[in-house]
Coordinates of C-alpha atoms and ligand atoms in Angstrom, one line a residue:
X35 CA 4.6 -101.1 -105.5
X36 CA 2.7 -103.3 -102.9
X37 CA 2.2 -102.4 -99.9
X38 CA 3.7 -103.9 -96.2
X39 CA 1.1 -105.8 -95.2
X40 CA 0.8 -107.4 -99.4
X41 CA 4.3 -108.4 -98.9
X42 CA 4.3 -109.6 -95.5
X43 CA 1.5 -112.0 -96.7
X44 CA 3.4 -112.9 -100.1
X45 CA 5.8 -114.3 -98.1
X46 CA 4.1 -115.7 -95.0
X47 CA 0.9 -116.5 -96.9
X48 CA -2.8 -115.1 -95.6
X49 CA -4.0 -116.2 -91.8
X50 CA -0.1 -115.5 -90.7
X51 CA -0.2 -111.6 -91.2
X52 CA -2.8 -109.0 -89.5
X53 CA -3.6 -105.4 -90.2
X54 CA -7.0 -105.0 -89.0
X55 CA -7.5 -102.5 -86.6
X56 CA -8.6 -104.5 -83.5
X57 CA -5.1 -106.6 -84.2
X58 CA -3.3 -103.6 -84.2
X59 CA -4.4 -102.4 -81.4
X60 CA -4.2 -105.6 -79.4
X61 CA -0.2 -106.1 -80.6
X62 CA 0.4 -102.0 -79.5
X63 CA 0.6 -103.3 -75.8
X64 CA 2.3 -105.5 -74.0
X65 CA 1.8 -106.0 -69.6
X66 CA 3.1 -102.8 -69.2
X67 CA 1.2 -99.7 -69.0
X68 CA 2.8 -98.4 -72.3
X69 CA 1.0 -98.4 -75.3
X70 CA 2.5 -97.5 -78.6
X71 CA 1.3 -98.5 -82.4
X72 CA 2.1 -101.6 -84.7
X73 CA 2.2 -101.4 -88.9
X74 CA 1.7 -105.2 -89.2
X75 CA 1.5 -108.2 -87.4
X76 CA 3.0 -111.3 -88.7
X77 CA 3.3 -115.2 -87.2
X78 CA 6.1 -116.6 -88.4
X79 CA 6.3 -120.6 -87.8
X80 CA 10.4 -120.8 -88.6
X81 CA 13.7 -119.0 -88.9
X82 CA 13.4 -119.3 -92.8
X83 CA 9.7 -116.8 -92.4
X84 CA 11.1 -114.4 -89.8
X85 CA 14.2 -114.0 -92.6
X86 CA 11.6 -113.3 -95.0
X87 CA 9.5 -110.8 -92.6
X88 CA 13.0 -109.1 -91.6
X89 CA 14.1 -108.5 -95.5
X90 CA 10.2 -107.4 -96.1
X91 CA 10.5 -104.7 -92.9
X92 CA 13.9 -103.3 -94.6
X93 CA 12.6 -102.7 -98.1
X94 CA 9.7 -100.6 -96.6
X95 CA 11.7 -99.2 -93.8
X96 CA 10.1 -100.1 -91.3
X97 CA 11.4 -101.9 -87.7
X98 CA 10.8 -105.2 -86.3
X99 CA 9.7 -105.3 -82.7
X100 CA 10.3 -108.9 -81.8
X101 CA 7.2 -110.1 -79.4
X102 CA 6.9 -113.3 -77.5
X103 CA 3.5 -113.5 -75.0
X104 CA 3.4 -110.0 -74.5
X105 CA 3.9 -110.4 -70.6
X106 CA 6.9 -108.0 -70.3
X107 CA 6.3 -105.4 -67.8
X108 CA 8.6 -102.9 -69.3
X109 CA 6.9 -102.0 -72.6
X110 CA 9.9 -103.9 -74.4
X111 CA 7.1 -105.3 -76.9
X112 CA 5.1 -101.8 -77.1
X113 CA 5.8 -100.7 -81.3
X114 CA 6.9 -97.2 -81.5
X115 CA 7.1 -95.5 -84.7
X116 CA 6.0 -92.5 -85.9
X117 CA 2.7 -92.4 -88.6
X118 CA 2.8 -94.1 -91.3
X119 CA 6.4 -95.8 -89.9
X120 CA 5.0 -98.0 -87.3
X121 CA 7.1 -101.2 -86.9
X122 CA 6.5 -104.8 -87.5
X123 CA 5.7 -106.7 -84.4
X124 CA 7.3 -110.3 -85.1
X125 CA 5.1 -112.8 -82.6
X126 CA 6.6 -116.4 -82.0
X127 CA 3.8 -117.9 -80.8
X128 CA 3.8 -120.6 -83.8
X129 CA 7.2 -121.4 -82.8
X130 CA 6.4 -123.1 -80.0
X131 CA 7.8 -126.4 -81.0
X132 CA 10.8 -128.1 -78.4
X133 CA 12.8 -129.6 -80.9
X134 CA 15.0 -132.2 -79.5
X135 CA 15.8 -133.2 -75.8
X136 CA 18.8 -134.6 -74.6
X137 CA 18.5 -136.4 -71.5
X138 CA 21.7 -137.2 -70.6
X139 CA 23.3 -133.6 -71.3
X140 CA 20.2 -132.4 -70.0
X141 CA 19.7 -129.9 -72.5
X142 CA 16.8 -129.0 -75.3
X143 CA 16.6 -127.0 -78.1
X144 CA 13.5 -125.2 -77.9
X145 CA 11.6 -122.8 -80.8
X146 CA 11.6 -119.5 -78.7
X147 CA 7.7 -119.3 -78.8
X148 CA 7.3 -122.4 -76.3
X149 CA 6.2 -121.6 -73.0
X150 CA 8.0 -121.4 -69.6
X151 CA 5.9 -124.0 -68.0
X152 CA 5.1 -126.3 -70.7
X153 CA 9.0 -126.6 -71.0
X154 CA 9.5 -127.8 -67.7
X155 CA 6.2 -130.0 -68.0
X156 CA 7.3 -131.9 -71.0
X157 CA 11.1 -132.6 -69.8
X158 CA 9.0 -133.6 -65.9
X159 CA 9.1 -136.9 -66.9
X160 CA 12.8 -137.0 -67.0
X161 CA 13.2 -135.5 -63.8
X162 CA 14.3 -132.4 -65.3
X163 CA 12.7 -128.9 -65.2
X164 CA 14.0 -125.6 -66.7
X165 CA 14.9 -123.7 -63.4
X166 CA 14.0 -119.7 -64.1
X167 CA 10.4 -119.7 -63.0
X168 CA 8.9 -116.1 -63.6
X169 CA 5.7 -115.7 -61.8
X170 CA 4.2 -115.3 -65.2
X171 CA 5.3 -118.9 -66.2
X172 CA 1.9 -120.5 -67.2
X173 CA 2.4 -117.4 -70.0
X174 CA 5.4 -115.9 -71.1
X175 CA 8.0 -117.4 -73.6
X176 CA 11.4 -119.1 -73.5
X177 CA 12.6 -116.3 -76.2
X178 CA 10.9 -113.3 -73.9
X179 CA 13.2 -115.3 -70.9
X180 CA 15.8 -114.7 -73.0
X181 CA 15.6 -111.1 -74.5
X182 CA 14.9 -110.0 -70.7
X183 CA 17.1 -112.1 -69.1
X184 CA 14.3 -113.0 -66.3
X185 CA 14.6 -114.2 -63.1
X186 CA 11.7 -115.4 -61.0
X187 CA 11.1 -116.9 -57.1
X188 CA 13.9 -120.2 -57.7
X189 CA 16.8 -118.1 -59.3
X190 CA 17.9 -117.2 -55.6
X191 CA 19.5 -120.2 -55.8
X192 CA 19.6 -121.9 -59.5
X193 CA 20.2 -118.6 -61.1
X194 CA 18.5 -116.1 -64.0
X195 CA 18.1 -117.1 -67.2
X196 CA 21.1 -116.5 -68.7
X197 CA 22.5 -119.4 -66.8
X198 CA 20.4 -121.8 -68.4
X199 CA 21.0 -120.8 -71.9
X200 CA 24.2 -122.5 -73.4
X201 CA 23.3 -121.4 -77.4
X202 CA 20.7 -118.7 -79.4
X203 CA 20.2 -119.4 -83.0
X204 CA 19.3 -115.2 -84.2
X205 CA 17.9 -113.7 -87.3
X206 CA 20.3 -110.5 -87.7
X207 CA 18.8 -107.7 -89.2
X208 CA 20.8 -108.2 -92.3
X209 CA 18.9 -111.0 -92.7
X210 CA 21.3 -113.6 -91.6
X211 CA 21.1 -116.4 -89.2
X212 CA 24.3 -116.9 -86.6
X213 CA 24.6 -119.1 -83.7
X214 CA 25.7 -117.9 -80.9
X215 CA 27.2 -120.1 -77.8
X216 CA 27.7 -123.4 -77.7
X217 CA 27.8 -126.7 -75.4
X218 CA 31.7 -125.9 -75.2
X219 CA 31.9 -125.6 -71.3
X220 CA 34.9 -123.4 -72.0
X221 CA 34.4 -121.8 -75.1
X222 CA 36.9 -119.5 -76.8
X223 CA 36.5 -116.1 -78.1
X224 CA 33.7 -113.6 -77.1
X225 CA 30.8 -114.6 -75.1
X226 CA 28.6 -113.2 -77.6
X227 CA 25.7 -115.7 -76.3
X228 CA 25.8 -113.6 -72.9
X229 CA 25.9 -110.1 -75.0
X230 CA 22.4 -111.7 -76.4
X231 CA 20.7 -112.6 -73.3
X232 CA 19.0 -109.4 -72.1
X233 CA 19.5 -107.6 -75.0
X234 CA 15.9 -107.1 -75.2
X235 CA 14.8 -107.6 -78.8
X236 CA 17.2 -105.1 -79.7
X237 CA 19.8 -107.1 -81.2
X238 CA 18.4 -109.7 -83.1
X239 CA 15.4 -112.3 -82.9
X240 CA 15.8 -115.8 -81.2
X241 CA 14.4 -118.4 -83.3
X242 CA 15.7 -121.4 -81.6
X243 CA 17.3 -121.1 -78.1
X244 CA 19.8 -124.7 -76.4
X245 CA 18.6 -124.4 -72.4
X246 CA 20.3 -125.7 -69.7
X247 CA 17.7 -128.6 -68.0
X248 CA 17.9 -128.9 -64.3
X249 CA 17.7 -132.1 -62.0
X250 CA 14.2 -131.6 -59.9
X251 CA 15.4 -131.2 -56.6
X252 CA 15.2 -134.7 -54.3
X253 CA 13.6 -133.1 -51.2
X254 CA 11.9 -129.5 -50.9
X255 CA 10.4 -127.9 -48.0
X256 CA 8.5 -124.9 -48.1
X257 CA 7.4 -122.1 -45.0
X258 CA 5.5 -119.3 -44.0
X259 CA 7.0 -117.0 -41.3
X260 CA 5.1 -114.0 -40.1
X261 CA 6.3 -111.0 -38.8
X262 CA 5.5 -108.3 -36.7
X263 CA 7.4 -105.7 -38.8
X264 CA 8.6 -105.3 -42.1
X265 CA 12.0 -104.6 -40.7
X266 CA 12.2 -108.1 -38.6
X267 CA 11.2 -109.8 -41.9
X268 CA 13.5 -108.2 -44.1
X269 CA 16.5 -108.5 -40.8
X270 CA 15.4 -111.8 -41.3
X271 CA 16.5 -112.5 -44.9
X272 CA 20.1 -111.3 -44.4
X273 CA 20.4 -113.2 -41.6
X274 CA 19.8 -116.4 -43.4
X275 CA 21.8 -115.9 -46.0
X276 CA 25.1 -114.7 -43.3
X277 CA 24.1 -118.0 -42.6
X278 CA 24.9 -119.7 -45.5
X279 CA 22.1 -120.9 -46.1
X280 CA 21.0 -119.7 -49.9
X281 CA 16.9 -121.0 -49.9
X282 CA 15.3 -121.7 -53.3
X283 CA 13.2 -119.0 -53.3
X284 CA 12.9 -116.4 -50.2
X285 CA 10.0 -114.1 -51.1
X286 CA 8.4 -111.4 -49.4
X287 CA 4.9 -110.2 -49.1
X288 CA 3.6 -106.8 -46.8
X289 CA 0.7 -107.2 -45.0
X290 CA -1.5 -105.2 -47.6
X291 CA -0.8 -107.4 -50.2
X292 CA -0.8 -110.7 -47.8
X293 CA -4.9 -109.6 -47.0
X294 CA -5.9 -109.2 -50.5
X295 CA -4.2 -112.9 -51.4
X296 CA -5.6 -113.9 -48.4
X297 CA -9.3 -112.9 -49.4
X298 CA -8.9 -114.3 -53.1
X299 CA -7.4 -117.4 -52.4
X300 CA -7.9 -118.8 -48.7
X301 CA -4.3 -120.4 -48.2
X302 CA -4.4 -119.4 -44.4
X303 CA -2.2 -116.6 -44.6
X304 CA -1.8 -114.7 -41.6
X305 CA -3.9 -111.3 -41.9
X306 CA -2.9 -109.5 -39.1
X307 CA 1.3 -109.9 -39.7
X308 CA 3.1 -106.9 -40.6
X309 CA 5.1 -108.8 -42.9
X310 CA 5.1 -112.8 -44.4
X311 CA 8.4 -114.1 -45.7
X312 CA 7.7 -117.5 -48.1
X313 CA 10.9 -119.6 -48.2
X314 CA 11.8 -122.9 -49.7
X315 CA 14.5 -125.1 -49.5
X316 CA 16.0 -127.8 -52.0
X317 CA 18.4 -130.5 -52.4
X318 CA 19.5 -133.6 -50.9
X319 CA 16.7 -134.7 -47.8
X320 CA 19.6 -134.1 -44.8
X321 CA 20.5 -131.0 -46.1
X322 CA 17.3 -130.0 -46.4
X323 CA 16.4 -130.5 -42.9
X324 CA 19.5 -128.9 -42.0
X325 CA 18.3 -126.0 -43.9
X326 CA 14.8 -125.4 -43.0
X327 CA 16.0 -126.0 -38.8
X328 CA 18.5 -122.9 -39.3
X329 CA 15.4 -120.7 -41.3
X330 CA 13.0 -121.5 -38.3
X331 CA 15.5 -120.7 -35.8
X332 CA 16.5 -117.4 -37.1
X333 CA 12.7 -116.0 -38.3
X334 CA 12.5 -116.9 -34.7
X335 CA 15.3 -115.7 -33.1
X336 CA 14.4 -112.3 -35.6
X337 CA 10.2 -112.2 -34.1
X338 CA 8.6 -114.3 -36.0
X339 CA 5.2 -114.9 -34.2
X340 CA 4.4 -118.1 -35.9
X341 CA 6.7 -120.5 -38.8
X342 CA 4.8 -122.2 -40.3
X343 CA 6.6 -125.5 -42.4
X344 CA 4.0 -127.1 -45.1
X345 CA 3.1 -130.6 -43.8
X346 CA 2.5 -132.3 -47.3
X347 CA 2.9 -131.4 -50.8
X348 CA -0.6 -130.0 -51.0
X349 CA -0.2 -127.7 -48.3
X350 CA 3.4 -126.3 -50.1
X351 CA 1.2 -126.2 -53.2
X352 CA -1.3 -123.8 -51.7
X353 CA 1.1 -121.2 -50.2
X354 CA 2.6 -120.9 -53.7
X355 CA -0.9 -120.1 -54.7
X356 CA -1.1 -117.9 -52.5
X357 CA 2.6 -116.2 -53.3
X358 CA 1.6 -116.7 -57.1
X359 CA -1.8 -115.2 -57.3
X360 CA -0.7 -111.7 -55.8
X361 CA -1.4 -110.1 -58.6
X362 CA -4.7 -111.5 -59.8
X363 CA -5.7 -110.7 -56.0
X364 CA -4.8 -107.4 -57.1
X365 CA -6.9 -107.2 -59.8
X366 CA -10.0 -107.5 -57.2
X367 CA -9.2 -104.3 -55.6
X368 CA -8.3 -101.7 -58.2
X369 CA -8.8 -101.4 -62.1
X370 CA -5.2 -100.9 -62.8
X371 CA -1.8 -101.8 -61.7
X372 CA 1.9 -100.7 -62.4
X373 CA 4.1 -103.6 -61.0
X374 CA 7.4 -101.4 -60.4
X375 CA 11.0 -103.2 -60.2
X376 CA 14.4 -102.5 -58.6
X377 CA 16.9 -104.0 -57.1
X378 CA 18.7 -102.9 -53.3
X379 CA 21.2 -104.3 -51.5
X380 CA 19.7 -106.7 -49.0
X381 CA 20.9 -105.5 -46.1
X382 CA 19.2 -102.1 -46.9
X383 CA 15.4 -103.6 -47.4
X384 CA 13.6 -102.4 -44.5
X385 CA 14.8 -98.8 -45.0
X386 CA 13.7 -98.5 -48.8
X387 CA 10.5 -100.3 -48.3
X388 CA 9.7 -97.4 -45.3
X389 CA 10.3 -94.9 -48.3
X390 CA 8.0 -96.6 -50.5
X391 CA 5.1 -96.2 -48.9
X392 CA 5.8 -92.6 -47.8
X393 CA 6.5 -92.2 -51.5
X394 CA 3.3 -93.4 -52.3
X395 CA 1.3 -91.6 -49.5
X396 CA 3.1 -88.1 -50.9
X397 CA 1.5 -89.0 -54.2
X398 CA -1.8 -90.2 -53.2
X399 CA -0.9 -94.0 -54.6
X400 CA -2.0 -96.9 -53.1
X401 CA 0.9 -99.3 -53.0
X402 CA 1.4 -103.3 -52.4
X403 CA 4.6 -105.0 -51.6
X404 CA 5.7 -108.7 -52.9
X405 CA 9.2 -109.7 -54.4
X406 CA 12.2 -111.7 -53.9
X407 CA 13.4 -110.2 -51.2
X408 CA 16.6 -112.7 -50.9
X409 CA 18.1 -110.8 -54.2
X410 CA 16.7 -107.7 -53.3
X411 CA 14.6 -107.4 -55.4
X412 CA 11.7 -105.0 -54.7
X413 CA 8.5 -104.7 -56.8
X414 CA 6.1 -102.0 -55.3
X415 CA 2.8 -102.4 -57.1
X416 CA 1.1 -99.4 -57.4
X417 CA -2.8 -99.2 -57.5
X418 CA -4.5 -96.8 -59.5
X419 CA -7.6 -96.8 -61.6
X420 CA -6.5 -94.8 -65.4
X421 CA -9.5 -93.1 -66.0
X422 CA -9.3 -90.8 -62.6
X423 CA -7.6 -87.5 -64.2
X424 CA -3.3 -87.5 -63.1
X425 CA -3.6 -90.9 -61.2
X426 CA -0.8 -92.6 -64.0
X427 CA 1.0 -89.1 -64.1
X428 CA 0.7 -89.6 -60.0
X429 CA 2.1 -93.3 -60.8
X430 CA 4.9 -92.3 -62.9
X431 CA 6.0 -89.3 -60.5
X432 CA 6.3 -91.9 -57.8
X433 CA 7.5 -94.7 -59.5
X434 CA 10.8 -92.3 -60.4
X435 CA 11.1 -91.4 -57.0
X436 CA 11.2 -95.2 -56.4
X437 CA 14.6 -95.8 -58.8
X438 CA 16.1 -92.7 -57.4
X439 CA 15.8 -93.8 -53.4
X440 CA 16.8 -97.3 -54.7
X441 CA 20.0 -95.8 -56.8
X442 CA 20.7 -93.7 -54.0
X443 CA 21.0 -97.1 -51.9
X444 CA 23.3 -98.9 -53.7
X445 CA 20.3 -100.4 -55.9
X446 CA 20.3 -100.8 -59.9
X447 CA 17.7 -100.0 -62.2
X448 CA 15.8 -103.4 -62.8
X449 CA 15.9 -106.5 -61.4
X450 CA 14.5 -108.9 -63.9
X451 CA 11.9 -106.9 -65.9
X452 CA 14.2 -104.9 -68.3
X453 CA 15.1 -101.6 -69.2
X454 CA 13.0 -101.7 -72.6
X455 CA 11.0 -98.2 -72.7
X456 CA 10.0 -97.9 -68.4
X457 CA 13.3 -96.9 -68.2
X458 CA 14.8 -96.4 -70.7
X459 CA 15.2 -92.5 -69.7
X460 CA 16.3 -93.6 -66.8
X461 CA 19.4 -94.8 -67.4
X462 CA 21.7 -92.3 -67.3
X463 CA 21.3 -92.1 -63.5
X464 CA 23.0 -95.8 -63.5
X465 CA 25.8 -95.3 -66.6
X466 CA 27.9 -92.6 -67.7
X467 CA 28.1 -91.2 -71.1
X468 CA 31.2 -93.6 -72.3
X469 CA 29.3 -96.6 -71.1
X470 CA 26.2 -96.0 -72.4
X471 CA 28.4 -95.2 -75.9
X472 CA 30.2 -98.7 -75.3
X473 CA 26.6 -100.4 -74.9
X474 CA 25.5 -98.6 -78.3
X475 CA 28.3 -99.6 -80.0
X476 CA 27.8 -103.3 -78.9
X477 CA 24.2 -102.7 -80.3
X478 CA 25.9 -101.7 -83.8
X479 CA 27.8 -104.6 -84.0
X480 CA 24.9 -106.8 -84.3
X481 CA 22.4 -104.4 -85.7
X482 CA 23.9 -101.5 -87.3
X483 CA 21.1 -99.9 -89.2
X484 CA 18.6 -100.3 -85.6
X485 CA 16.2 -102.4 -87.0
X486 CA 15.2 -104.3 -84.2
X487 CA 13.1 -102.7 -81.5
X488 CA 15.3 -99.5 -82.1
X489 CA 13.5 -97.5 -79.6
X490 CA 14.2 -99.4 -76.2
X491 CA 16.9 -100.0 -73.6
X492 CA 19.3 -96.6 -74.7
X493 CA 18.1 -93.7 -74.1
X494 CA 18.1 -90.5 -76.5
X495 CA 20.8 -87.8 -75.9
X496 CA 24.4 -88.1 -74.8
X497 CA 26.4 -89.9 -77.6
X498 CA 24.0 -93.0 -78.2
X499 CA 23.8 -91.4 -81.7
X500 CA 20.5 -91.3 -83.7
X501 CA 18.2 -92.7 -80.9
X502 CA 15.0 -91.0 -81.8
X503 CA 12.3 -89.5 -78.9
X504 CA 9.5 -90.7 -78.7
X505 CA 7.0 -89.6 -80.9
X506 CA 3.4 -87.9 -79.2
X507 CA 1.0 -90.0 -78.5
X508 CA 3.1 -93.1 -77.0
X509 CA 1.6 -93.2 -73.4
X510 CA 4.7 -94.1 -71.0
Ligands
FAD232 C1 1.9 -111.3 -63.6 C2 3.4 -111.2 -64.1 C3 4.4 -111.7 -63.3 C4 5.7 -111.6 -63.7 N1 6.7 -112.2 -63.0 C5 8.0 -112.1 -63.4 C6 9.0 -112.6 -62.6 O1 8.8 -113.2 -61.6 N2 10.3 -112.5 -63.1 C7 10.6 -111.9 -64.3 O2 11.7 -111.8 -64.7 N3 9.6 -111.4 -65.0 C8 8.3 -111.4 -64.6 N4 7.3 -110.9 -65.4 C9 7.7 -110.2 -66.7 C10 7.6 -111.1 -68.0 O3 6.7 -112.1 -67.8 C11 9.0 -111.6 -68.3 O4 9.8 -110.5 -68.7 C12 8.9 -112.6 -69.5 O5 10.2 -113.2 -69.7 C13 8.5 -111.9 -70.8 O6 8.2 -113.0 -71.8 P1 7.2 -112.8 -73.0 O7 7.2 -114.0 -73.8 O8 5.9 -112.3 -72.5 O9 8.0 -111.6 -73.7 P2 7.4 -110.2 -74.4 O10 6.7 -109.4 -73.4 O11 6.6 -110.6 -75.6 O12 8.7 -109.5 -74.8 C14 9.6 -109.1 -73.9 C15 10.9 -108.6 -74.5 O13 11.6 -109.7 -75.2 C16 11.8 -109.4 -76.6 N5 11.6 -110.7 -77.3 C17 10.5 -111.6 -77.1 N6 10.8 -112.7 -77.9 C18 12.0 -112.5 -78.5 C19 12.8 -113.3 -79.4 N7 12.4 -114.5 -79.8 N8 13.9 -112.8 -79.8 C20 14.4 -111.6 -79.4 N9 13.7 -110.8 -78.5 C21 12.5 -111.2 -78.1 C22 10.7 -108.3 -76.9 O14 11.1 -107.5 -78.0 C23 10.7 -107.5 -75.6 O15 11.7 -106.6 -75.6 C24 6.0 -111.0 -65.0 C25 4.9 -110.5 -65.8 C26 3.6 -110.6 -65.3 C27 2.5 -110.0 -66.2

């Protein structure tokens, strides 16, 4: 009998498999600070290959961890299996192809390995752009979009991602390919589309995804308030939106994190505010003006010490460089990060983020703050370096203390990130047994036999059936 990786590379032919060591340990992480281990790695270039790979993975028994960039923060990509069962990470990088565009339905069918950015950069010309922008958008993949359902600074007001995907070709873990959606604005029967979108690699692999494409916006302002406190910047926020007003993109950034984006990248960021709130505006020029008058009066009217509204487009283009590089200013300062994410009501903002850095403090973390704050959105970055003895276990203990304050004010578990293995265990704290039994049954229904990624979003326990532990060595 041959073995996985001789079948893999029957069917996808040599140069599109990889079982050497260093490739296996490269594919056994993903952004996160999981690390698990891969069988194979295979590049498929088309649905007919990943069919192929998905009826090679079932003969030997193994899984198939579908893998886009490898930028997900919540270990959705990280291969768990036990020895000599370690799954096979699918990457679509070599399906990166856009393969049609239609202008005047301003939609595209895309392979799910093309990039964020280079999406909206090759529909520009059109005047179009795909509206979720994660941070990570120079790297991470229209199908990792998809599986996480991610959001990013502009879905405040354009929406996450699953409002820009009208259709998902998948590769079912029978081996069959189903489309899912349609351009049908009203389409009959299940939204099985939607039950796709966030789904996580759990259900199926995207090999060729229809996305919604987005007028670029006539006018857009941009400004930087700062504040004395945390709690005027964050009052700030739900004022604006009583208002009315919903901005692009209303993000927020602590003073701790504003210095070390100030020292890496020089945008003029205010050093000495206890809190910066970056907001832009879009849309038809009057409204616009409309828009950003109402933000400056109420940042003012809630202490803002200074408003400051980007004369020109190079000016807007450096305080998202600023807002944008956060975490490679991180990277300056300590060896390793965890970039946490949950979600609060607005309105209670101020309050968690005082419980975040006392969390932090109690466990001898240092801890950042920059996220969306106009969702609610809160992503504490904890610093740490990995090889001081405890400092992750340290990370970990205050990371859960995080979800629990932010459960206990009204909050959910992730905001755009996912569930995937971060929290996984967590989840019960959010869902009852008889949901999280619905959510496993919905899993059945399009992959009965959990072959893909059958380790992530449900957690072991209560009546989610065979969901295995994790086996020793996976470092969560
Ligand atoms: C610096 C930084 C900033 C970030 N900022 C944001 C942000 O603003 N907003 C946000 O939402 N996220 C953000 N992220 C997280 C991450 O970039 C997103 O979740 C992104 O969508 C992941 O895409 P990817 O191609 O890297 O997916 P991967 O990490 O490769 O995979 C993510 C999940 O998708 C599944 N998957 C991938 N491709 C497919 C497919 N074709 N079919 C089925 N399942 C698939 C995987 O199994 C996994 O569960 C950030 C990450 C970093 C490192």
């Amino acid at each position: 009998m041959r073995t996985l990786l001789e079948d893999l590379t029957a069917a996808l032919g040599a140069g599109a498999v990889k079982g050497d060591p260093l490739e296996l340990a490269l594919y056994a992480r993903d952004a996160s600070v999981m690390e698990g281990s891969a069988g194979c790695v295979c590049f498929p270039t088309d649905a007919a290959q990943v069919q192929a790979v998905v009826g090679v993975a079932r003969a030997h028994g193994r899984s198939v961890v579908p893998r886009g960039s490898g930028t997900g923060l919540a270990g959705g990509a990280v291969p768990i299996g036990k020895p000599g069962a370690e799954p096979v990470v699918v990457v679509t990088t070599r399906m990166n192809r856009i393969l049609s565009v239609d202008a005047a339905a301003r939609t595209a069918w895309v392979e799910p390995g093309v990039l964020n950015l280079d999406l909206s950069r090759a529909v520009a010309h059109l005047g179009l752009h795909f509206a979720p922008d994660p941070s990570s958008q120079q790297a991470c993949s229209v199908g990792g979009n998809v599986a996480n359902n991610s959001g990013g600074p502009h879905c405040l007001a354009y929406g996450v991602t699953t409002a820009h995907v009208l259709a998902v070709e998948v590769v079912l873990s029978d081996g069959s390919v189903a489309r899912l959606g349609g351009t049908d604005p009203d389409p009959t029967g299940y939204d099985l589309r939607g039950a796709f979108v966030g789904s996580e690699g759990t259900m199926g692999l995207a090999t060729a995804v229809l996305v919604r494409l987005t007028p670029l916006p006539p006018a857009v302002r941009t400004l930087l308030a700062d504040f004395p406190s945390a709690e005027s910047a964050a009052e700030t926020v739900s004022a604006v939106i009583a208002a009315g007003v919903v901005p692009a993109a209303l993000e927020m950034m602590d003073q701790r994190i504003t210095v070390a984006v100030e020292d890496f990248v020089h945008a003029g960021f205010p050093t000495d505010a206890a809190a910066v709130l970056l907001a832009e505006i879009d849309g038809l020029p009057g409204g616009v003006d409309a828009a950003v008058a109402t933000v400056v009066e109420l940042a003012r009217r809630h202490g803002a010490r200074q408003v400051r509204v980007a004369a020109d487009e190079a000016e807007r283009a450096l305080l998202w460089k600023g807002r944008k590089s956060a975490f490679g200013a991180v990277a300056r300062i300590a060896p390793d990060y965890y970039l946490h994410d949950a979600v609060v009501p607005r309105t209670r903002l101020s309050e968690v983020l005082q419980r975040v850095y006392e969390i932090a403090d109690a466990n001898h973390v240092g801890v950042m703050n920059v996220f969306h704050a106009g969702d609610g959105n809160l992503h504490p970055l904890f610093l740490f370096d990995r090889r001081v003895p405890g400092a992750l276990e340290r990370v970990h203990e205050a990371a859960g203390e995080v979800l629990r304050i932010c459960l206990d004010a009204g909050g959910v578990l992730s905001g755009e990130h996912g569930i995937g293995l971060e929290k996984r265990d967590y989840m019960p704290l959010l869902f009852s047994e008889d949901d999280l039994a619905a959510q496993d049954a919905l899993r059945r229904a399009f992959d009965p036999e959990r072959l893909f990624n059958p380790d992530k979003v449900l957690p072991s326990g209560s009546r989610c059936g065979d969901i295995r532990s994790l086996p020793e060595g996976v470092w969560v």
